[in-house]
């Protein structure tokens, strides 16, 4: 931590701050400038008491943090890039994994048709919500356990791994029994008790970025998963709320290289929630690949016009197959498979 004293702070006031820094477990190192004194406080900010309380002293102008607040997710702590293994697949390795499927599981025919088609086109993981976080309580809330069972059936029939959202702690065990990857949605990205409960299942976790979440907050939310003893975490950029209204969210592709530099964990991009428009999904996927995304999470429906949720952003199975073809040269150019 760096403590900046106000100009004109007396020698007695400086000694007071020295004593306080010692009391909090740090070693003070002063730099006397022409106009003011700056004190470096040596010690690990993540294991010592916070020095932020120093701002309550009248002679202190500001207190600045030097270290990052996250530890286990950071590259500082773990230089080597982590590969998350899921049902024989690697996320964060050379191959860009594609997770595809409907926004919501609506029924057996809808899910199996989609699963078969996305597997044929090259997806390796099936997505589908059984518990849906809907803005309005009058909208389709998901099939619950019935939806999870259909996902398991689709896995048996296609060999795809399954990712599905966990909405509530009350369903943690149930979702963990059926899912290969537990998705924590944007609306729950800072529901820390849910994160800890999901982490304790030891299942891989995909953590979406919250609607208005800063990257630091997102990394700290991920820290809850790792500090609960689960290191199989992936971050998923899915767009953030801005003033822009041409898209549903603003897909922040710069977050991809930032998180990959800050953290050793894989990054996934969800262009479907990100753009909210099927016509933008292809361009967003190409951009995501160029920006270093390790995987894509794409909504696909046999008949998007009839979808029970997020119809405007879901690709038809034909559009998805076409997209998978179009992505090939972009994946090669990014030196991935
Ligand atoms: C979804 O994947 O369908 C979903 C609800 O995502 P998000 O939490 O990103 O809105
Ligand atoms: Mn959706």
XYZ file of N, CA, C and O in Angstrom, residues 160-278:
476
model
N -22.405 -35.741 -26.357
C -22.023 -34.370 -25.978
C -21.972 -34.244 -24.457
O -22.759 -34.875 -23.754
N -21.062 -33.418 -23.956
C -21.080 -33.069 -22.530
C -22.192 -32.032 -22.338
O -22.654 -31.424 -23.308
N -22.617 -31.836 -21.103
C -23.773 -30.964 -20.844
C -23.408 -29.805 -19.913
O -22.785 -30.007 -18.870
N -23.802 -28.596 -20.348
C -23.696 -27.430 -19.461
C -25.100 -26.887 -19.224
O -25.890 -26.737 -20.163
N -25.418 -26.612 -17.957
C -26.735 -26.065 -17.642
C -26.636 -25.161 -16.415
O -25.726 -25.303 -15.606
N -27.571 -24.230 -16.332
C -27.480 -23.201 -15.286
C -28.039 -23.660 -13.941
O -29.083 -24.288 -13.862
N -27.313 -23.270 -12.889
C -27.780 -23.446 -11.511
C -28.286 -22.089 -11.039
O -27.550 -21.103 -11.055
N -29.557 -22.057 -10.636
C -30.164 -20.772 -10.248
C -30.202 -20.572 -8.744
O -30.200 -19.450 -8.263
N -30.324 -21.686 -8.038
C -30.563 -21.564 -6.601
C -29.810 -22.659 -5.850
O -29.739 -23.804 -6.320
N -29.305 -22.295 -4.669
C -28.573 -23.252 -3.827
C -29.392 -24.493 -3.539
O -28.857 -25.575 -3.351
N -30.703 -24.311 -3.501
C -31.595 -25.422 -3.168
C -31.503 -26.535 -4.228
O -31.844 -27.679 -3.946
N -31.004 -26.187 -5.432
C -30.917 -27.195 -6.498
C -29.482 -27.628 -6.805
O -29.250 -28.323 -7.798
N -28.535 -27.226 -5.973
C -27.126 -27.508 -6.295
C -26.867 -28.991 -6.548
O -26.295 -29.363 -7.575
N -27.314 -29.827 -5.615
C -27.010 -31.259 -5.763
C -27.683 -31.848 -6.991
O -27.091 -32.647 -7.721
N -28.924 -31.417 -7.210
C -29.689 -31.940 -8.349
C -29.010 -31.572 -9.674
O -28.813 -32.416 -10.549
N -28.623 -30.313 -9.804
C -27.992 -29.865 -11.059
C -26.639 -30.562 -11.233
O -26.295 -31.011 -12.332
N -25.892 -30.699 -10.139
C -24.565 -31.324 -10.218
C -24.664 -32.783 -10.656
O -23.760 -33.314 -11.295
N -25.789 -33.423 -10.321
C -25.964 -34.824 -10.686
C -26.092 -34.978 -12.214
O -25.676 -35.982 -12.776
N -26.663 -33.975 -12.877
C -26.911 -34.087 -14.318
C -25.915 -33.324 -15.190
O -25.742 -33.655 -16.358
N -25.299 -32.269 -14.647
C -24.460 -31.398 -15.482
C -23.008 -31.853 -15.499
O -22.499 -32.367 -14.505
N -22.337 -31.652 -16.633
C -20.875 -31.813 -16.674
C -20.214 -30.492 -16.311
O -19.098 -30.469 -15.794
N -20.888 -29.388 -16.645
C -20.406 -28.051 -16.277
C -21.588 -27.301 -15.664
O -22.689 -27.307 -16.235
N -21.372 -26.659 -14.534
C -22.430 -25.845 -13.918
C -22.250 -24.402 -14.368
O -21.180 -23.811 -14.194
N -23.319 -23.861 -14.964
C -23.287 -22.456 -15.393
C -23.855 -21.581 -14.281
O -24.930 -21.853 -13.762
N -23.101 -20.537 -13.925
C -23.636 -19.516 -13.024
C -23.943 -18.311 -13.909
O -23.055 -17.769 -14.571
N -25.198 -17.925 -13.941
C -25.648 -16.893 -14.875
C -25.275 -15.487 -14.444
O -24.863 -15.250 -13.300
N -25.439 -14.575 -15.406
C -25.084 -13.173 -15.174
C -25.791 -12.605 -13.944
O -25.208 -11.850 -13.171
N -27.054 -12.997 -13.780
C -27.828 -12.433 -12.666
C -27.375 -12.950 -11.311
O -27.731 -12.387 -10.274
N -26.645 -14.028 -11.294
C -26.163 -14.601 -10.032
C -24.645 -14.506 -9.879
O -24.082 -15.125 -8.984
N -24.008 -13.730 -10.753
C -22.540 -13.738 -10.768
C -21.923 -13.266 -9.442
O -20.790 -13.603 -9.142
N -22.676 -12.500 -8.674
C -22.167 -12.089 -7.354
C -23.018 -12.647 -6.221
O -23.081 -12.075 -5.134
N -23.674 -13.770 -6.492
C -24.382 -14.488 -5.429
C -23.337 -15.436 -4.819
O -23.172 -16.573 -5.243
N -22.585 -14.909 -3.864
C -21.379 -15.605 -3.391
C -21.691 -16.953 -2.742
O -20.937 -17.898 -2.873
N -22.837 -17.031 -2.049
C -23.170 -18.312 -1.417
C -23.490 -19.362 -2.476
O -23.156 -20.534 -2.320
N -24.107 -18.927 -3.565
C -24.392 -19.867 -4.666
C -23.078 -20.324 -5.308
O -22.886 -21.498 -5.609
N -22.145 -19.375 -5.470
C -20.840 -19.712 -6.054
C -20.111 -20.746 -5.196
O -19.554 -21.715 -5.714
N -20.133 -20.543 -3.889
C -19.447 -21.473 -2.987
C -20.138 -22.832 -3.031
O -19.478 -23.877 -3.119
N -21.446 -22.817 -3.044
C -22.184 -24.079 -3.059
C -21.918 -24.838 -4.375
O -21.701 -26.055 -4.368
N -21.873 -24.126 -5.492
C -21.572 -24.771 -6.781
C -20.140 -25.294 -6.778
O -19.864 -26.415 -7.235
N -19.217 -24.496 -6.245
C -17.798 -24.884 -6.226
C -17.598 -26.178 -5.451
O -16.803 -27.035 -5.845
N -18.333 -26.318 -4.343
C -18.137 -27.493 -3.466
C -18.539 -28.808 -4.130
O -18.153 -29.878 -3.660
N -19.317 -28.739 -5.216
C -19.681 -29.979 -5.922
C -18.469 -30.543 -6.665
O -18.511 -31.678 -7.125
N -17.417 -29.697 -6.818
C -16.197 -30.066 -7.562
C -16.434 -30.191 -9.068
O -15.559 -30.638 -9.812
N -17.619 -29.820 -9.525
C -17.886 -29.812 -10.968
C -17.227 -28.576 -11.571
O -17.102 -27.541 -10.901
N -16.839 -28.633 -12.862
C -16.345 -27.415 -13.505
C -17.438 -26.341 -13.482
O -18.623 -26.667 -13.629
N -17.023 -25.100 -13.303
C -17.971 -23.989 -13.201
C -17.706 -23.011 -14.350
O -16.559 -22.638 -14.592
N -18.792 -22.586 -15.004
C -18.683 -21.507 -15.982
C -19.351 -20.291 -15.348
O -20.537 -20.325 -15.038
N -18.544 -19.253 -15.120
C -19.044 -18.056 -14.430
C -19.261 -16.941 -15.437
O -18.308 -16.377 -15.984
N -20.525 -16.621 -15.679
C -20.832 -15.523 -16.592
C -20.479 -14.202 -15.926
O -20.501 -14.085 -14.695
N -20.195 -13.211 -16.757
C -19.960 -11.872 -16.231
C -21.309 -11.241 -15.882
O -22.267 -11.352 -16.643
N -21.393 -10.607 -14.738
C -22.645 -9.978 -14.313
C -23.039 -8.821 -15.221
O -22.213 -8.276 -15.954
N -24.313 -8.440 -15.145
C -24.864 -7.425 -16.053
C -24.099 -6.107 -16.024
O -23.969 -5.437 -17.037
N -23.634 -5.730 -14.851
C -22.900 -4.455 -14.722
C -21.611 -4.681 -13.947
O -21.245 -3.905 -13.086
N -20.961 -5.772 -14.264
C -19.818 -6.176 -13.462
C -18.499 -5.700 -14.050
O -18.242 -5.887 -15.239
N -17.686 -5.103 -13.192
C -16.326 -4.770 -13.618
C -15.489 -6.048 -13.665
O -15.774 -6.997 -12.941
N -14.421 -5.987 -14.462
C -13.569 -7.177 -14.592
C -12.996 -7.572 -13.226
O -12.953 -8.749 -12.874
N -12.614 -6.601 -12.431
C -12.057 -6.930 -11.109
C -13.091 -7.682 -10.252
O -12.769 -8.651 -9.554
N -14.343 -7.223 -10.315
C -15.401 -7.883 -9.521
C -15.651 -9.303 -10.010
O -15.912 -10.220 -9.227
N -15.543 -9.466 -11.322
C -15.753 -10.782 -11.939
C -14.642 -11.750 -11.489
O -14.894 -12.883 -11.091
N -13.398 -11.252 -11.533
C -12.268 -12.083 -11.093
C -12.410 -12.417 -9.607
O -12.126 -13.536 -9.180
N -12.875 -11.453 -8.816
C -13.057 -11.712 -7.382
C -14.187 -12.714 -7.133
O -14.113 -13.522 -6.208
N -15.216 -12.672 -7.975
C -16.287 -13.678 -7.859
C -15.685 -15.064 -8.151
O -15.979 -16.041 -7.463
N -14.808 -15.120 -9.161
C -14.117 -16.377 -9.472
C -13.245 -16.841 -8.314
O -13.104 -18.035 -8.051
N -12.690 -15.879 -7.588
C -11.846 -16.201 -6.428
C -12.644 -16.999 -5.373
O -12.098 -17.844 -4.682
N -13.968 -16.726 -5.283
C -14.811 -17.501 -4.354
C -14.814 -18.978 -4.731
O -14.858 -19.843 -3.867
N -14.787 -19.272 -6.029
C -14.818 -20.671 -6.481
C -13.493 -21.343 -6.126
O -13.456 -22.409 -5.511
N -12.384 -20.693 -6.483
C -11.079 -21.308 -6.224
C -10.796 -21.406 -4.732
O -10.253 -22.404 -4.262
N -11.190 -20.384 -3.979
C -10.908 -20.430 -2.541
C -11.831 -21.424 -1.834
O -11.625 -21.730 -0.668
N -12.829 -21.948 -2.544
C -13.661 -23.012 -1.971
C -13.131 -24.382 -2.386
O -13.815 -25.393 -2.220
N -11.946 -24.400 -2.982
C -11.304 -25.675 -3.285
C -11.624 -26.239 -4.659
O -11.418 -27.420 -4.908
N -12.156 -25.400 -5.563
C -12.451 -25.893 -6.913
C -11.697 -25.028 -7.922
O -11.970 -23.844 -8.074
N -10.733 -25.634 -8.599
C -9.931 -24.833 -9.536
C -10.405 -24.988 -10.973
O -9.827 -24.418 -11.887
N -11.481 -25.767 -11.187
C -11.984 -25.929 -12.561
C -13.020 -24.840 -12.867
O -14.222 -25.061 -12.872
N -12.494 -23.638 -13.136
C -13.353 -22.480 -13.379
C -13.079 -21.897 -14.760
O -11.929 -21.839 -15.203
N -14.165 -21.462 -15.423
C -14.033 -20.732 -16.696
C -14.805 -19.431 -16.554
O -15.886 -19.425 -15.973
N -14.258 -18.361 -17.120
C -14.970 -17.084 -17.128
C -15.706 -16.966 -18.458
O -15.143 -17.317 -19.498
N -16.936 -16.444 -18.431
C -17.684 -16.289 -19.694
C -18.157 -14.847 -19.875
O -18.989 -14.366 -19.114
N -17.614 -14.210 -20.903
C -18.047 -12.852 -21.278
C -19.356 -12.972 -22.060
O -19.416 -13.689 -23.059
N -20.394 -12.265 -21.615
C -21.711 -12.354 -22.256
C -22.340 -10.979 -22.460
O -23.539 -10.862 -22.648
N -21.453 -9.964 -22.445
C -21.974 -8.614 -22.668
C -22.381 -7.961 -21.366
O -22.785 -8.626 -20.426
N -22.239 -6.652 -21.348
C -22.607 -5.871 -20.159
C -23.634 -4.805 -20.548
O -23.776 -4.468 -21.713
N -24.308 -4.268 -19.564
C -25.304 -3.217 -19.776
C -24.621 -1.899 -20.104
O -23.760 -1.449 -19.338
N -25.005 -1.303 -21.210
C -24.529 0.051 -21.488
C -25.730 0.859 -21.987
O -26.856 0.347 -22.025
N -25.476 2.071 -22.441
C -26.545 2.926 -22.977
C -26.974 2.480 -24.377
O -27.983 2.904 -24.891
N -26.178 1.615 -25.027
C -26.445 1.239 -26.417
C -27.709 0.380 -26.529
O -27.906 -0.522 -25.723
N -28.542 0.663 -27.497
C -29.787 -0.095 -27.610
C -29.899 -0.901 -28.913
O -30.868 -1.618 -29.107
N -28.910 -0.794 -29.801
C -28.977 -1.590 -31.034
C -28.677 -3.063 -30.751
O -29.040 -3.924 -31.538
N -27.980 -3.293 -29.652
C -27.713 -4.668 -29.232
C -28.320 -4.851 -27.835
O -28.523 -3.877 -27.114
N -28.584 -6.120 -27.470
C -29.193 -6.396 -26.157
C -28.231 -6.031 -25.027
O -28.600 -5.479 -24.006
N -26.967 -6.396 -25.242
C -25.890 -6.065 -24.305
C -24.719 -5.572 -25.137
O -24.734 -5.691 -26.353
N -23.706 -5.039 -24.482
C -22.501 -4.646 -25.211
C -21.454 -5.720 -24.950
O -20.972 -5.861 -23.818
N -21.160 -6.501 -25.993
C -20.205 -7.604 -25.827
C -18.805 -7.001 -25.695
O -18.328 -6.351 -26.622
N -18.192 -7.195 -24.556
C -16.895 -6.571 -24.273
C -15.777 -7.547 -24.640
O -15.273 -8.274 -23.779
N -15.396 -7.542 -25.915
C -14.384 -8.512 -26.336
C -13.004 -8.191 -25.771
O -12.168 -9.076 -25.654
N -12.759 -6.933 -25.417
C -11.462 -6.600 -24.795
C -11.290 -7.314 -23.456
O -10.168 -7.518 -22.997
N -12.410 -7.693 -22.852
C -12.313 -8.420 -21.576
C -11.595 -9.756 -21.765
O -10.993 -10.273 -20.823
N -11.664 -10.312 -22.986
C -11.074 -11.643 -23.202
C -9.549 -11.606 -22.992
O -9.032 -12.297 -22.105
N -8.801 -10.783 -23.768
C -7.346 -10.760 -23.511
C -6.990 -10.203 -22.127
O -5.968 -10.589 -21.562
N -7.827 -9.340 -21.582
C -7.531 -8.809 -20.232
C -7.611 -9.936 -19.209
O -6.689 -10.149 -18.427
N -8.711 -10.695 -19.248
C -8.866 -11.773 -18.256
C -7.821 -12.859 -18.484
O -7.285 -13.429 -17.530
N -7.480 -13.101 -19.741
C -6.460 -14.127 -19.997
C -5.067 -13.682 -19.539
O -4.242 -14.518 -19.194
N -4.844 -12.384 -19.515
C -3.559 -11.892 -18.996
C -3.564 -11.854 -17.467
O -2.581 -12.195 -16.821
N -4.684 -11.476 -16.889
C -4.779 -11.374 -15.424
C -4.872 -12.736 -14.757
O -4.449 -12.908 -13.622
N -5.512 -13.669 -15.481
C -5.802 -14.963 -14.874
C -5.236 -16.105 -15.715
O -5.010 -15.946 -16.905
N -5.065 -17.247 -15.082
C -4.562 -18.433 -15.791
C -5.711 -19.300 -16.304
O -5.484 -20.333 -16.924
N -6.950 -18.868 -16.055
C -8.112 -19.716 -16.341
C -8.699 -19.460 -17.737
O -8.520 -18.378 -18.301
N -9.401 -20.431 -18.299
C -9.980 -20.266 -19.635
C -11.077 -19.195 -19.692
O -11.755 -18.942 -18.697
N -11.230 -18.617 -20.871
C -12.269 -17.606 -21.105
C -13.164 -18.075 -22.256
O -12.684 -18.538 -23.285
N -14.456 -17.946 -22.041
C -15.469 -18.366 -23.006
C -16.229 -17.110 -23.422
O -16.393 -16.198 -22.611
N -16.703 -17.061 -24.677
C -17.536 -15.927 -25.093
C -18.921 -16.436 -25.496
O -19.039 -17.441 -26.192
N -19.943 -15.749 -25.011
C -21.338 -16.044 -25.352
C -21.867 -14.899 -26.223
O -22.336 -13.889 -25.712
N -21.758 -15.060 -27.547
C -22.188 -13.984 -28.435
C -23.708 -13.889 -28.511
O -24.240 -12.870 -28.958
N -24.415 -14.937 -28.091
C -25.879 -14.937 -28.199
C -26.495 -13.954 -27.206
O -27.249 -13.055 -27.597
N -26.152 -14.092 -25.905
C -26.662 -13.100 -24.931
C -25.959 -11.760 -25.202
O -26.523 -10.699 -24.967
N -24.706 -11.842 -25.677
C -23.925 -10.627 -25.881
C -24.565 -9.684 -26.887
O -24.719 -8.490 -26.629
N -24.962 -10.230 -28.047
C -25.538 -9.388 -29.095
C -27.059 -9.325 -28.965
O -27.676 -8.288 -29.212
N -27.656 -10.458 -28.597
C -29.119 -10.513 -28.527
C -29.769 -10.552 -29.901
O -30.984 -10.429 -30.010
N -28.956 -10.712 -30.945
C -29.467 -10.719 -32.322
C -28.770 -11.816 -33.108
O -27.545 -11.825 -33.196
N -29.569 -12.691 -33.703
C -28.995 -13.817 -34.454
C -28.075 -13.332 -35.580
O -27.048 -13.949 -35.856
